[in-house]
């Protein structure tokens, strides 16, 4: 980690917060519990225990791995449905195949992102390719769920294949931080992801001792999740480490700093920075569906049972376990 790097960050556009920016305070720091997803791959539940009012428009995020699989061990998810939101799958190390009943799909690896707008509903599957199952290998990634407002929940599904080479690369004034803008904008620089709900998603790598203060939209919330390493967040330098999420309060800039000493396995601080404009609508979430009301959830399950969310291609078979989260 990470997959997308540059030899000299100082060749990149530099980002800094304006001198009159209001620093966002750190409201909470939580530690993600560990669990298993799909057919048994390990995850950290990044947003567990965080009040939804701090997350909106985000619903959940899992850090998948980092895990070194032995031959025969790599796992994925069975076919399952979704409706009412978007899934963002970002692969840092390893390979993942995606296929859905709307015709979307492909293989992502080493810095690629799959952005699936479930909208009115579809079925999909995510799994390592057969050759990786045979050989084993390193696997590490993130999956983020982004809510859709009521007006867009029943839109037609859409799939975006975002290759690592299209990600907007930026740096801090001293070159100590590499910023990968996957979606949204940072200081006028646009990422490739097309979003229905206005958000910003950045993967930042900070060298030991490096600090970055970024301009941040005042109408967005602010979250920082640590994928690797140790550091601090906010002007108050609140300590954070692997598996922890910091929630920022109101303001127009946020600060992240890497500790001077990191361990040999994770030489840098790796952080995902998220911001989004809150939707502020009622949310009804159960399993693979995210709607506005309980009645809409019931209708989603009924539509799934009756095959209205699509059919599995003939070369595959639906898991007997029914709808599952991924």
CSV table of C-alpha atoms in Angstrom, one decimal:
chain,number,residue,atom,x,y,z
A,1,UNK,CA,0.0,0.0,0.0
A,2,UNK,CA,-0.6,2.4,-1.6
A,3,UNK,CA,-1.2,1.4,-5.2
A,4,UNK,CA,-1.0,4.9,-6.8
A,5,UNK,CA,2.2,6.8,-6.1
A,6,UNK,CA,4.5,9.3,-7.7
A,7,UNK,CA,8.2,9.5,-7.6
A,8,UNK,CA,8.3,13.2,-6.7
A,9,UNK,CA,5.1,14.7,-5.2
A,10,UNK,CA,6.4,18.2,-5.6
A,11,UNK,CA,5.7,17.9,-9.3
A,12,UNK,CA,1.9,17.8,-8.4
A,13,UNK,CA,-0.5,20.7,-7.8
A,14,UNK,CA,-0.2,21.8,-4.2
A,15,UNK,CA,-3.2,22.4,-1.9
A,16,UNK,CA,-3.4,24.5,1.3
A,17,UNK,CA,-6.2,26.0,3.3
A,18,UNK,CA,-6.6,29.8,3.1
A,19,UNK,CA,-5.2,31.7,6.1
A,20,UNK,CA,-8.6,32.8,7.3
A,21,UNK,CA,-10.0,29.2,7.3
A,22,UNK,CA,-11.8,28.1,10.4
A,23,UNK,CA,-10.3,24.9,11.8
A,24,UNK,CA,-12.7,22.0,12.3
A,25,UNK,CA,-12.5,20.6,15.8
A,26,UNK,CA,-12.5,16.8,16.4
A,27,UNK,CA,-15.8,15.8,18.0
A,28,UNK,CA,-15.2,12.0,18.5
A,29,UNK,CA,-12.7,9.3,17.7
A,30,UNK,CA,-14.1,5.7,17.5
A,31,UNK,CA,-12.5,2.3,17.0
A,32,UNK,CA,-13.9,0.0,14.3
A,33,UNK,CA,-14.9,-3.5,15.5
A,34,UNK,CA,-13.8,-6.4,13.4
A,35,UNK,CA,-16.1,-8.9,11.7
A,36,UNK,CA,-16.6,-11.0,8.6
A,37,UNK,CA,-18.6,-10.2,5.4
A,38,UNK,CA,-19.9,-12.3,2.5
A,39,UNK,CA,-18.4,-15.7,2.4
A,40,UNK,CA,-16.0,-14.9,5.2
A,41,UNK,CA,-13.5,-12.1,4.3
A,42,UNK,CA,-12.4,-10.0,7.3
A,43,UNK,CA,-13.6,-6.4,7.6
A,44,UNK,CA,-13.4,-3.5,10.0
A,45,UNK,CA,-16.7,-1.6,10.4
A,46,UNK,CA,-15.4,1.9,10.2
A,47,UNK,CA,-18.6,3.7,11.2
A,48,UNK,CA,-19.9,1.5,14.0
A,49,UNK,CA,-20.9,3.5,17.0
A,50,UNK,CA,-21.1,6.8,15.2
A,51,UNK,CA,-24.3,8.7,15.3
A,52,UNK,CA,-25.9,8.9,11.8
A,53,UNK,CA,-26.3,12.7,12.0
A,54,UNK,CA,-22.5,12.9,11.8
A,55,UNK,CA,-22.3,10.4,8.9
A,56,UNK,CA,-25.2,11.6,6.6
A,57,UNK,CA,-25.0,11.1,3.6
A,58,UNK,CA,-22.7,8.1,4.3
A,59,UNK,CA,-24.3,4.9,5.6
A,60,UNK,CA,-21.5,2.5,6.3
A,61,UNK,CA,-17.9,1.8,5.4
A,62,UNK,CA,-15.9,-1.5,5.7
A,63,UNK,CA,-12.1,-1.8,5.4
A,64,UNK,CA,-11.7,-5.2,3.7
A,65,UNK,CA,-8.4,-6.8,4.9
A,66,UNK,CA,-5.5,-6.1,4.8
A,67,UNK,CA,-5.1,-9.9,4.6
A,68,UNK,CA,-2.5,-12.2,2.9
A,69,UNK,CA,-4.5,-15.2,1.6
A,70,UNK,CA,-3.1,-18.7,1.3
A,71,UNK,CA,-3.9,-20.6,-1.9
A,72,UNK,CA,-7.7,-21.5,-1.9
A,73,UNK,CA,-8.6,-18.9,0.8
A,74,UNK,CA,-9.7,-15.8,-1.1
A,75,UNK,CA,-13.4,-15.1,-0.6
A,76,UNK,CA,-16.1,-12.8,-1.9
A,77,UNK,CA,-19.8,-12.3,-1.7
A,78,UNK,CA,-22.7,-14.4,-3.2
A,79,UNK,CA,-25.2,-12.8,-5.5
A,80,UNK,CA,-27.3,-10.3,-3.5
A,81,UNK,CA,-29.7,-7.3,-4.1
A,82,UNK,CA,-29.4,-3.6,-3.4
A,83,UNK,CA,-31.8,-0.6,-3.7
A,84,UNK,CA,-31.8,3.0,-2.7
A,85,UNK,CA,-28.1,3.9,-2.5
A,86,UNK,CA,-24.6,3.7,-4.1
A,87,UNK,CA,-21.7,1.3,-3.3
A,88,UNK,CA,-18.1,2.5,-3.8
A,89,UNK,CA,-15.5,-0.3,-3.9
A,90,UNK,CA,-11.9,0.9,-3.8
A,91,UNK,CA,-9.2,-1.7,-4.1
A,92,UNK,CA,-5.7,-0.8,-2.8
A,93,UNK,CA,-4.0,-4.2,-3.1
A,94,UNK,CA,-5.3,-7.3,-4.8
A,95,UNK,CA,-8.0,-8.0,-7.5
A,96,UNK,CA,-11.8,-8.1,-7.3
A,97,UNK,CA,-14.3,-9.0,-10.0
A,98,UNK,CA,-17.7,-7.3,-10.1
A,99,UNK,CA,-20.8,-8.3,-12.1
A,100,UNK,CA,-24.4,-7.1,-11.8
A,101,UNK,CA,-27.8,-7.9,-13.4
A,102,UNK,CA,-27.8,-4.5,-15.1
A,103,UNK,CA,-24.8,-5.4,-17.3
A,104,UNK,CA,-22.2,-3.5,-15.3
A,105,UNK,CA,-19.0,-5.0,-14.2
A,106,UNK,CA,-15.3,-5.6,-14.6
A,107,UNK,CA,-12.1,-6.3,-12.7
A,108,UNK,CA,-10.5,-3.7,-10.4
A,109,UNK,CA,-7.0,-3.8,-8.9
A,110,UNK,CA,-4.4,-1.6,-7.3
A,111,UNK,CA,-6.1,1.8,-7.0
A,112,UNK,CA,-9.1,1.2,-9.1
A,113,UNK,CA,-12.7,2.0,-8.0
A,114,UNK,CA,-16.1,0.6,-8.9
A,115,UNK,CA,-19.0,3.0,-8.3
A,116,UNK,CA,-22.3,1.2,-8.5
A,117,UNK,CA,-25.5,3.2,-8.2
A,118,UNK,CA,-28.1,0.6,-7.2
A,119,UNK,CA,-31.0,3.1,-7.6
A,120,UNK,CA,-34.3,1.2,-8.2
A,121,UNK,CA,-32.5,-2.1,-7.6
A,122,UNK,CA,-30.3,-4.8,-9.1
A,123,UNK,CA,-28.4,-7.9,-8.1
A,124,UNK,CA,-24.6,-8.1,-8.0
A,125,UNK,CA,-21.7,-10.2,-7.0
A,126,UNK,CA,-18.1,-9.3,-5.9
A,127,UNK,CA,-15.4,-12.0,-5.7
A,128,UNK,CA,-11.7,-12.6,-6.4
A,129,UNK,CA,-11.0,-14.0,-9.9
A,130,UNK,CA,-10.4,-17.8,-10.1
A,131,UNK,CA,-6.6,-17.4,-10.6
A,132,UNK,CA,-6.3,-15.4,-7.3
A,133,UNK,CA,-8.3,-18.1,-5.5
A,134,UNK,CA,-5.9,-20.7,-6.7
A,135,UNK,CA,-2.7,-18.7,-6.0
A,136,UNK,CA,-3.7,-16.7,-2.9
A,137,UNK,CA,-2.2,-13.3,-2.3
A,138,UNK,CA,-2.6,-9.9,-0.7
A,139,UNK,CA,-6.1,-8.3,-0.5
A,140,UNK,CA,-7.0,-4.9,0.8
A,141,UNK,CA,-9.7,-2.4,0.0
A,142,UNK,CA,-12.7,-0.3,1.2
A,143,UNK,CA,-16.4,-0.4,0.5
A,144,UNK,CA,-18.4,2.7,1.2
A,145,UNK,CA,-22.2,3.1,1.0
A,146,UNK,CA,-23.5,6.5,0.0
A,147,UNK,CA,-27.2,7.3,0.5
A,148,UNK,CA,-29.4,8.7,-2.3
A,149,UNK,CA,-32.1,11.3,-1.7
A,150,UNK,CA,-35.7,10.2,-2.0
A,151,UNK,CA,-36.0,11.8,-5.5
A,152,UNK,CA,-33.1,9.5,-6.8
A,153,UNK,CA,-33.8,6.3,-4.9
A,154,UNK,CA,-35.7,4.7,-7.8
A,155,UNK,CA,-33.5,6.0,-10.6
A,156,UNK,CA,-32.1,3.6,-13.2
A,157,UNK,CA,-29.0,1.7,-12.0
A,158,UNK,CA,-25.6,3.0,-13.2
A,159,UNK,CA,-22.0,1.6,-13.1
A,160,UNK,CA,-18.8,3.6,-13.2
A,161,UNK,CA,-15.4,2.0,-13.7
A,162,UNK,CA,-12.8,4.4,-12.3
A,163,UNK,CA,-9.2,3.4,-13.2
A,164,UNK,CA,-6.3,4.4,-10.9
A,165,UNK,CA,-4.8,6.5,-13.7
A,166,UNK,CA,-7.8,8.8,-13.8
A,167,UNK,CA,-7.6,9.8,-10.1
A,168,UNK,CA,-6.6,13.4,-9.5
A,169,UNK,CA,-3.3,13.6,-7.6
A,170,UNK,CA,-2.3,16.5,-5.4
A,171,UNK,CA,0.2,17.3,-2.7
A,172,UNK,CA,0.7,19.5,0.4
A,173,UNK,CA,2.9,22.6,0.1
A,174,UNK,CA,6.0,20.7,1.3
A,175,UNK,CA,5.3,17.5,-0.6
A,176,UNK,CA,4.9,15.4,2.5
A,177,UNK,CA,1.3,14.3,1.7
A,178,UNK,CA,0.0,12.6,-1.5
A,179,UNK,CA,-3.7,13.2,-2.0
A,180,UNK,CA,-5.7,11.0,-4.3
A,181,UNK,CA,-9.1,12.7,-5.1
A,182,UNK,CA,-11.4,9.8,-6.1
A,183,UNK,CA,-14.6,11.8,-6.1
A,184,UNK,CA,-15.7,15.4,-5.6
A,185,UNK,CA,-13.4,18.3,-5.5
A,186,UNK,CA,-10.5,19.7,-3.4
A,187,UNK,CA,-9.4,23.3,-3.9
A,188,UNK,CA,-10.9,23.3,-7.4
A,189,UNK,CA,-9.4,20.0,-8.5
A,190,UNK,CA,-12.0,17.5,-9.5
A,191,UNK,CA,-11.9,13.7,-9.0
A,192,UNK,CA,-13.3,11.3,-11.7
A,193,UNK,CA,-16.2,9.9,-9.7
A,194,UNK,CA,-19.7,11.2,-10.7
A,195,UNK,CA,-21.9,11.5,-7.6
A,196,UNK,CA,-25.6,12.1,-7.2
A,197,UNK,CA,-25.2,13.1,-3.6
A,198,UNK,CA,-22.5,15.8,-3.4
A,199,UNK,CA,-19.4,14.2,-1.6
A,200,UNK,CA,-15.7,14.3,-1.5
A,201,UNK,CA,-13.6,11.1,-1.2
A,202,UNK,CA,-9.8,11.3,-0.8
A,203,UNK,CA,-7.1,8.7,0.0
A,204,UNK,CA,-4.2,10.6,1.7
A,205,UNK,CA,-0.7,9.2,2.4
A,206,UNK,CA,1.4,11.2,4.8
A,207,UNK,CA,5.1,10.6,5.3
A,208,UNK,CA,6.3,10.4,8.9
A,209,UNK,CA,6.0,13.8,10.6
A,210,UNK,CA,4.1,15.4,7.7
A,211,UNK,CA,1.0,17.5,8.3
A,212,UNK,CA,-1.6,18.7,5.9
A,213,UNK,CA,-4.4,21.3,6.4
A,214,UNK,CA,-7.0,21.1,3.7
A,215,UNK,CA,-9.8,23.5,2.7
A,216,UNK,CA,-13.1,21.8,3.4
A,217,UNK,CA,-16.6,22.8,2.2
A,218,UNK,CA,-18.5,24.3,5.1
A,219,UNK,CA,-21.8,22.6,4.0
A,220,UNK,CA,-20.1,19.2,4.1
A,221,UNK,CA,-19.5,17.0,7.1
A,222,UNK,CA,-15.9,15.7,7.7
A,223,UNK,CA,-14.6,12.3,8.5
A,224,UNK,CA,-11.1,10.7,8.6
A,225,UNK,CA,-10.6,6.9,8.8
A,226,UNK,CA,-7.1,5.5,9.4
A,227,UNK,CA,-6.3,2.5,7.1
A,228,UNK,CA,-2.7,2.2,8.4
A,229,UNK,CA,-0.2,3.9,10.6
A,230,UNK,CA,-0.5,6.4,13.5
A,231,UNK,CA,-1.0,10.1,13.6
A,232,UNK,CA,-3.3,12.9,14.9
A,233,UNK,CA,-6.2,14.9,13.7
A,234,UNK,CA,-7.4,18.5,14.2
A,235,UNK,CA,-5.5,21.5,15.4
A,236,UNK,CA,-5.6,19.9,18.9
A,237,UNK,CA,-3.7,16.8,17.6
A,238,UNK,CA,-6.1,14.2,18.8
A,239,UNK,CA,-4.2,10.8,18.5
A,240,UNK,CA,-5.6,8.3,15.9
A,241,UNK,CA,-4.3,4.9,14.7
A,242,UNK,CA,-5.3,2.0,12.4
A,243,UNK,CA,-9.0,1.2,12.5
A,244,UNK,CA,-10.1,4.5,14.0
A,245,UNK,CA,-12.5,7.1,12.6
A,246,UNK,CA,-12.4,10.8,13.6
A,247,UNK,CA,-15.5,13.0,13.2
A,248,UNK,CA,-14.9,16.7,12.7
A,249,UNK,CA,-17.2,19.5,13.7
A,250,UNK,CA,-18.1,22.7,11.8
A,251,UNK,CA,-15.4,24.8,10.0
A,252,UNK,CA,-13.7,25.4,6.7
A,253,UNK,CA,-10.5,23.4,7.0
A,254,UNK,CA,-9.3,20.1,8.5
A,255,UNK,CA,-5.9,18.9,9.6
A,256,UNK,CA,-4.2,15.5,9.6
A,257,UNK,CA,-0.7,14.8,10.9
A,258,UNK,CA,1.5,11.6,10.8
A,259,UNK,CA,3.5,10.6,13.8
A,260,UNK,CA,7.3,11.0,13.4
A,261,UNK,CA,7.7,7.3,14.0
A,262,UNK,CA,5.7,4.6,12.1
A,263,UNK,CA,6.4,0.8,12.1
A,264,UNK,CA,8.3,-1.0,9.4
A,265,UNK,CA,5.2,-2.7,8.0
A,266,UNK,CA,3.3,0.6,7.5
A,267,UNK,CA,5.9,3.3,7.0
A,268,UNK,CA,3.3,6.1,6.3
A,269,UNK,CA,0.0,7.2,7.6
A,270,UNK,CA,-2.8,6.1,5.3
A,271,UNK,CA,-6.1,8.0,5.7
A,272,UNK,CA,-9.4,8.2,3.9
A,273,UNK,CA,-11.0,11.6,4.1
A,274,UNK,CA,-14.7,11.9,3.5
A,275,UNK,CA,-17.1,14.8,3.3
A,276,UNK,CA,-20.7,15.1,2.0
A,277,UNK,CA,-23.7,17.4,2.1
A,278,UNK,CA,-26.2,15.9,4.5
A,279,UNK,CA,-29.5,14.7,2.9
A,280,UNK,CA,-31.4,15.2,6.1
A,281,UNK,CA,-34.3,12.8,5.2
A,282,UNK,CA,-35.7,9.9,7.2
A,283,UNK,CA,-33.7,6.7,6.6
A,284,UNK,CA,-35.0,3.2,6.8
A,285,UNK,CA,-32.1,0.7,6.5
A,286,UNK,CA,-32.3,-3.1,6.6
A,287,UNK,CA,-29.8,-5.5,5.1
A,288,UNK,CA,-29.1,-4.6,1.4
A,289,UNK,CA,-31.8,-1.9,1.1
A,290,UNK,CA,-31.7,1.8,2.2
A,291,UNK,CA,-35.0,3.6,1.8
A,292,UNK,CA,-37.0,6.4,3.5
A,293,UNK,CA,-39.8,4.4,5.1
A,294,UNK,CA,-40.5,1.0,6.5
A,295,UNK,CA,-43.2,0.5,3.8
A,296,UNK,CA,-40.6,1.1,1.1
A,297,UNK,CA,-38.3,-1.5,2.7
A,298,UNK,CA,-41.1,-4.0,2.7
A,299,UNK,CA,-41.8,-3.2,-0.9
A,300,UNK,CA,-38.1,-3.7,-1.8
A,301,UNK,CA,-38.0,-7.2,-0.2
A,302,UNK,CA,-41.2,-8.0,-2.0
A,303,UNK,CA,-39.8,-6.8,-5.3
A,304,UNK,CA,-36.7,-8.9,-4.7
A,305,UNK,CA,-38.7,-12.1,-4.0
A,306,UNK,CA,-40.7,-11.6,-7.2
A,307,UNK,CA,-37.6,-11.1,-9.4
A,308,UNK,CA,-38.2,-7.4,-10.1
A,309,UNK,CA,-34.6,-6.4,-9.2
A,310,UNK,CA,-33.1,-8.4,-12.1
A,311,UNK,CA,-32.0,-12.0,-12.7
A,312,UNK,CA,-28.7,-13.7,-12.3
A,313,UNK,CA,-27.0,-14.5,-15.6
A,314,UNK,CA,-27.3,-18.1,-16.6
A,315,UNK,CA,-23.6,-18.9,-15.9
A,316,UNK,CA,-24.2,-18.2,-12.2
A,317,UNK,CA,-26.6,-19.4,-9.5
A,318,UNK,CA,-28.2,-17.3,-6.8
A,319,UNK,CA,-27.0,-18.1,-3.3
A,320,UNK,CA,-29.6,-20.0,-1.3
A,321,UNK,CA,-29.0,-17.8,1.7
A,322,UNK,CA,-31.0,-14.9,0.0
A,323,UNK,CA,-30.3,-11.2,0.4
A,324,UNK,CA,-27.0,-10.4,2.1
A,325,UNK,CA,-25.1,-7.2,3.0
A,326,UNK,CA,-21.8,-6.4,1.2
